[in-house]
XYZ file of N, CA and C in Angstrom:
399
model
N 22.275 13.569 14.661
C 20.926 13.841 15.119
C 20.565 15.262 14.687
N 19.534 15.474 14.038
C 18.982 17.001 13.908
C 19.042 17.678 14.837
N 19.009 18.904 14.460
C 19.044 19.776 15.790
C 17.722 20.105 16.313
N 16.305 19.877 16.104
C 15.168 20.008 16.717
C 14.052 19.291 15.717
N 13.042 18.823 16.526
C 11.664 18.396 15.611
C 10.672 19.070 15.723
N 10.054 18.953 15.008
C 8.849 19.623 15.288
C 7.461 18.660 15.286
N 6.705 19.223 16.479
C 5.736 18.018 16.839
C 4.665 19.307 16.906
N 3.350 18.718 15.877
C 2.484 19.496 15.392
C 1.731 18.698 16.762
N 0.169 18.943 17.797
C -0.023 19.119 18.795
C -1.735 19.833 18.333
N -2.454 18.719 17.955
C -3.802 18.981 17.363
C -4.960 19.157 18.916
N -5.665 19.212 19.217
C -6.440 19.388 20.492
C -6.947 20.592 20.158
N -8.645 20.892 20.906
C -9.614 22.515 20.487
C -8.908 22.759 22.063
N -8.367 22.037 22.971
C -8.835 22.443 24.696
C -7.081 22.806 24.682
N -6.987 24.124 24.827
C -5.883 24.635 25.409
C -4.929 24.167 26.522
N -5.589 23.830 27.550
C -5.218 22.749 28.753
C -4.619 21.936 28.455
N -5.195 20.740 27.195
C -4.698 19.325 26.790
C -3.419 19.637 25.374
N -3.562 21.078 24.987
C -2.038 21.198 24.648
C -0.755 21.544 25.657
N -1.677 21.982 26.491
C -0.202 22.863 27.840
C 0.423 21.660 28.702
N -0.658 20.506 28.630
C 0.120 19.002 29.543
C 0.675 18.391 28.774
N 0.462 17.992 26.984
C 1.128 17.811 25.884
C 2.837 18.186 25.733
N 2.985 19.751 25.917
C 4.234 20.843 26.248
C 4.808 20.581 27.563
N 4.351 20.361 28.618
C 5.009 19.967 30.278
C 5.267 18.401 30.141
N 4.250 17.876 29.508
C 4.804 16.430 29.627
C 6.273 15.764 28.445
N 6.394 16.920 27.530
C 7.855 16.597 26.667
C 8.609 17.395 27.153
N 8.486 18.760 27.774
C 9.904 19.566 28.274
C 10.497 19.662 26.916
N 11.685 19.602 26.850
C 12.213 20.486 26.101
C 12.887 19.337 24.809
N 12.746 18.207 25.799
C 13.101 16.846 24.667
C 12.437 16.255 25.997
N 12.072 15.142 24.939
C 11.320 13.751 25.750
C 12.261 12.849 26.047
N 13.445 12.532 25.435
C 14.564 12.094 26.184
C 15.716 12.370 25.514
N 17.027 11.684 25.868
C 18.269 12.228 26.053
C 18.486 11.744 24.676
N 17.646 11.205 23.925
C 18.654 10.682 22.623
C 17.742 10.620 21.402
N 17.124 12.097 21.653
C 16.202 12.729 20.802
C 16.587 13.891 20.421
N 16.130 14.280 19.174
C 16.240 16.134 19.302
C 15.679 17.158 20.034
N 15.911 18.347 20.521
C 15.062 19.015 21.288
C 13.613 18.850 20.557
N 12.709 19.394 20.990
C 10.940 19.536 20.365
C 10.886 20.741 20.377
N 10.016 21.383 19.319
C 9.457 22.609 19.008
C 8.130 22.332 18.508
N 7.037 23.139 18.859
C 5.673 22.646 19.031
C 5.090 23.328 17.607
N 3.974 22.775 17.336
C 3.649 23.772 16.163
C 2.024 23.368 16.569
N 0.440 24.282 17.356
C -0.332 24.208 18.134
C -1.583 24.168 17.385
N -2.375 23.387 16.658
C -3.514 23.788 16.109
C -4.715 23.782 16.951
N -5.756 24.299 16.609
C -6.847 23.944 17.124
C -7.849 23.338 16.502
N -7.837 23.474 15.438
C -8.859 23.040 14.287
C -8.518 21.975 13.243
N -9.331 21.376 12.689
C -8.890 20.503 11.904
C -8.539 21.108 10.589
N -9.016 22.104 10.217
C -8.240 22.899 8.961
C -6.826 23.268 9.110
N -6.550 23.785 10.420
C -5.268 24.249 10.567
C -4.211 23.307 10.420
N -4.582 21.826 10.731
C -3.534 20.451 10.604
C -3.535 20.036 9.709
N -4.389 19.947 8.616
C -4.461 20.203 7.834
C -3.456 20.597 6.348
N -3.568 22.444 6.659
C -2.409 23.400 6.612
C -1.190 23.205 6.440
N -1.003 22.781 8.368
C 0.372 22.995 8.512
C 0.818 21.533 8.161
N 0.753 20.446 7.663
C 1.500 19.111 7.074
C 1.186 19.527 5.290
N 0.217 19.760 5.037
C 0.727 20.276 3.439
C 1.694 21.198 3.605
N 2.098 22.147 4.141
C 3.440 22.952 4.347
C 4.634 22.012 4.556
N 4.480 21.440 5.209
C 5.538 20.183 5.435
C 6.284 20.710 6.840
N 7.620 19.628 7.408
C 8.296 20.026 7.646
C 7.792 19.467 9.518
N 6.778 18.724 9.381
C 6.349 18.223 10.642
C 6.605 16.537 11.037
N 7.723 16.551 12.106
C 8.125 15.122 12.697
C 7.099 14.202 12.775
N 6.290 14.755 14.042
C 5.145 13.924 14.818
C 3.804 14.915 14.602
N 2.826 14.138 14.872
C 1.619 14.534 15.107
C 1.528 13.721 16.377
N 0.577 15.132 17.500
C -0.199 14.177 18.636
C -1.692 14.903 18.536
N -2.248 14.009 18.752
C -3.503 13.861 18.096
C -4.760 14.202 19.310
N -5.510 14.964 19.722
C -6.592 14.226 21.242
C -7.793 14.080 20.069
N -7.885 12.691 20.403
C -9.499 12.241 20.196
C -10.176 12.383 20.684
N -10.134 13.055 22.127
C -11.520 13.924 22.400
C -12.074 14.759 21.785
N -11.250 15.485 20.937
C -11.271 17.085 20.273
C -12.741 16.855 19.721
N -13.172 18.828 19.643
C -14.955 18.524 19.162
C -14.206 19.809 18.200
N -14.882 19.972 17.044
C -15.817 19.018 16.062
C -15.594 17.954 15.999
N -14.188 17.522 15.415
C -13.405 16.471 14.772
C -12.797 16.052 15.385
N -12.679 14.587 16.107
C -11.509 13.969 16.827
C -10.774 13.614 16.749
N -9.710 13.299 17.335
C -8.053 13.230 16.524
C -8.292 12.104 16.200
N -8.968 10.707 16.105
C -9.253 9.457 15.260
C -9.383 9.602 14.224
N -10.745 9.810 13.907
C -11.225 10.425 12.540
C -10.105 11.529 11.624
N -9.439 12.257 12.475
C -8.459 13.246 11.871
C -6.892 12.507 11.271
N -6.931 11.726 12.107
C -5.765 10.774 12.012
C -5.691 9.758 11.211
N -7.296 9.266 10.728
C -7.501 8.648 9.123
C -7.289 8.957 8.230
N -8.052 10.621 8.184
C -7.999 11.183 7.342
C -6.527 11.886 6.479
N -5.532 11.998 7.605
C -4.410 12.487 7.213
C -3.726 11.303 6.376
N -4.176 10.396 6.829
C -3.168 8.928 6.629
C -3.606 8.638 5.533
N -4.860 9.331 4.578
C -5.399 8.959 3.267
C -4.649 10.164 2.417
N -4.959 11.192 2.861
C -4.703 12.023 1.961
C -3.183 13.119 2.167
N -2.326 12.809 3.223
C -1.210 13.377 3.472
C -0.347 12.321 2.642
N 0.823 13.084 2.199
C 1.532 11.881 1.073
C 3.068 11.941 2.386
N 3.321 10.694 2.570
C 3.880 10.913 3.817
C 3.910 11.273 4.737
N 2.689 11.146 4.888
C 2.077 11.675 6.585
C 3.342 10.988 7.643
N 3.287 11.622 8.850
C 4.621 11.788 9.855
C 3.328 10.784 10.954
N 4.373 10.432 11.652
C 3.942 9.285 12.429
C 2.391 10.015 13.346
N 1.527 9.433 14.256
C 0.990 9.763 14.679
C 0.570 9.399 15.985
N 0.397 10.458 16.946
C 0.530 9.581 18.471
C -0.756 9.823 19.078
N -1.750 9.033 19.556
C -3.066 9.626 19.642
C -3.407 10.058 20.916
N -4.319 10.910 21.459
C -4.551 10.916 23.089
C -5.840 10.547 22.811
N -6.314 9.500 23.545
C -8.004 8.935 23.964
C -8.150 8.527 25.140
N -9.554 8.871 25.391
C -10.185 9.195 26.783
C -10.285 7.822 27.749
N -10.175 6.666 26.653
C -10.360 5.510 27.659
C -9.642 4.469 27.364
N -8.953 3.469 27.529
C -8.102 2.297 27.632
C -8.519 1.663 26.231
N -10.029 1.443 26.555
C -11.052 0.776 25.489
C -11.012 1.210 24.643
N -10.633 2.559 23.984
C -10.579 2.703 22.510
C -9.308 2.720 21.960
N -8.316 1.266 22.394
C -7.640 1.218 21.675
C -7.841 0.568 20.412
N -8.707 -0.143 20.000
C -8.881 -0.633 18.741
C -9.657 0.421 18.033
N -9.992 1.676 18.157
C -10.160 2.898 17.565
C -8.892 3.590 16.659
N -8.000 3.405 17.596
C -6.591 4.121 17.495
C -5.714 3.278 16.364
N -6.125 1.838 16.424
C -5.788 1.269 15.384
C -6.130 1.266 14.198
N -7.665 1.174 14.240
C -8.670 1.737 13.242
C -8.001 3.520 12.591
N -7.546 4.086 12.998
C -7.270 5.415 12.641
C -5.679 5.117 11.919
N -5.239 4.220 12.421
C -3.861 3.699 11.919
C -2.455 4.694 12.481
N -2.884 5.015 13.385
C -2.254 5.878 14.846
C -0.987 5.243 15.095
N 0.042 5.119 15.288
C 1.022 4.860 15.237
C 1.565 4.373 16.853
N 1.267 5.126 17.713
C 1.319 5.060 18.860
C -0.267 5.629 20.054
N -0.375 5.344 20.546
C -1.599 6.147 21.900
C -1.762 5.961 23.039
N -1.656 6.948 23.811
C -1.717 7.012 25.190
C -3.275 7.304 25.687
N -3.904 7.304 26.808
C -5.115 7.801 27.444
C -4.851 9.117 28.059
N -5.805 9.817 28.042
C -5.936 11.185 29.039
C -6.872 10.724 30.175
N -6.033 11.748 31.244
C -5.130 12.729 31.021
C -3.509 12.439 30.805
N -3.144 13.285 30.589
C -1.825 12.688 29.606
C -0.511 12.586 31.127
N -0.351 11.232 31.060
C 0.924 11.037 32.406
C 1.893 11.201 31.829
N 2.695 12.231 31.755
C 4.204 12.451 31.754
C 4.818 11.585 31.392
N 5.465 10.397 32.247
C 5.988 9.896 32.190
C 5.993 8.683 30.635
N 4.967 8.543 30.403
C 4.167 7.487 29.394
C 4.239 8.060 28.098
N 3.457 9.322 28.383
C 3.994 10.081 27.032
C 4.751 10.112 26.557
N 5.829 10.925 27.349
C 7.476 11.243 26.946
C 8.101 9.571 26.362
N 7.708 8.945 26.681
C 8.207 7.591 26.134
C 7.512 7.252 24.895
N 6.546 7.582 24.322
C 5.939 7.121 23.316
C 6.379 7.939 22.293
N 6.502 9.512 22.275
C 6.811 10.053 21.618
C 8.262 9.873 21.254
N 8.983 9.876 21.955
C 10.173 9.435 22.060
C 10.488 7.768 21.599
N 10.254 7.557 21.147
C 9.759 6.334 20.498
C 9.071 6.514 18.916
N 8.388 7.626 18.741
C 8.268 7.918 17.761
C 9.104 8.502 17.217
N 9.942 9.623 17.463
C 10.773 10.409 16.869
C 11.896 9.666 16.754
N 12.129 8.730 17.530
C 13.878 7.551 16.920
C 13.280 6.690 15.580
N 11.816 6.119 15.798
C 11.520 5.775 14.551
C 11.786 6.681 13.138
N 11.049 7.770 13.270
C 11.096 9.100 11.977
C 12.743 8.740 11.779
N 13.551 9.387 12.943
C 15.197 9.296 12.872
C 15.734 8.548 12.003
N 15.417 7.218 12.202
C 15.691 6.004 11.289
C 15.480 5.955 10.126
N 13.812 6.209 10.021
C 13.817 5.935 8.572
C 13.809 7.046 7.405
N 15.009 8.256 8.094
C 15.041 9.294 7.546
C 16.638 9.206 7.031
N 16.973 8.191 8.018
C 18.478 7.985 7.822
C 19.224 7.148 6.493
């Protein structure tokens, strides 16, 4: 197992990255690598930091204004060449066929429950694991 991932953590609202960070702790579970966050706010900055490389997961909030992590989460999936899995946060149950439409990999609703999260992501990162293996 690597010794840490890194989970890039797109959202403009400071808040909905800090429950993002409390709701993984330090690993999302026992048979993951620790997490190390990498925090954008903007859609340029995510941008950025996946052409740099070197990013596990993306979590995504589709609330985000300008650009919502849907629309952002298309867009990566067109033009990132191996884009890293993607986990979405949306505001209502009902836009899960949004999240599919974005080709989102995984998505939870906000506000973000702990418990749900940490499982999805964690779920994502044994996937990456695998098919890295």
């Amino acid at each position: 197992m690597q010794a840490t991932a890194t989970v890039l953590v797109y959202s403009d609202d400071a808040n909905t990255r800090e429950h993002v960070r409390l709701a993984t702790g330090r690993r999302p579970a026992p048979d993951v690598p620790l997490v190390e966050f990498l925090e954008c706010a903007t859609p340029a900055a995510v941008l950025t930091e996946l052409e740099r490389g070197g990013v596990d997961v993306c979590v995504l909030d589709g609330e985000a204004v300008p650009m919502g992590g849907m629309g952002l989460c298309r867009q990566i999936k067109d033009e990132i060449f191996n884009c890293p899995p993607v986990l979405l946060l949306m505001g209502r149950p009902q836009d899960a066929w949004l999240a599919t439409w974005s080709r989102a990999e995984a998505a939870v609703t906000l506000p973000v429950e702990p418990v749900e999260f940490a499982n999805a992501l964690a779920s994502l990162l044994r996937r990456k694991a695998l098919a890295g293996a």
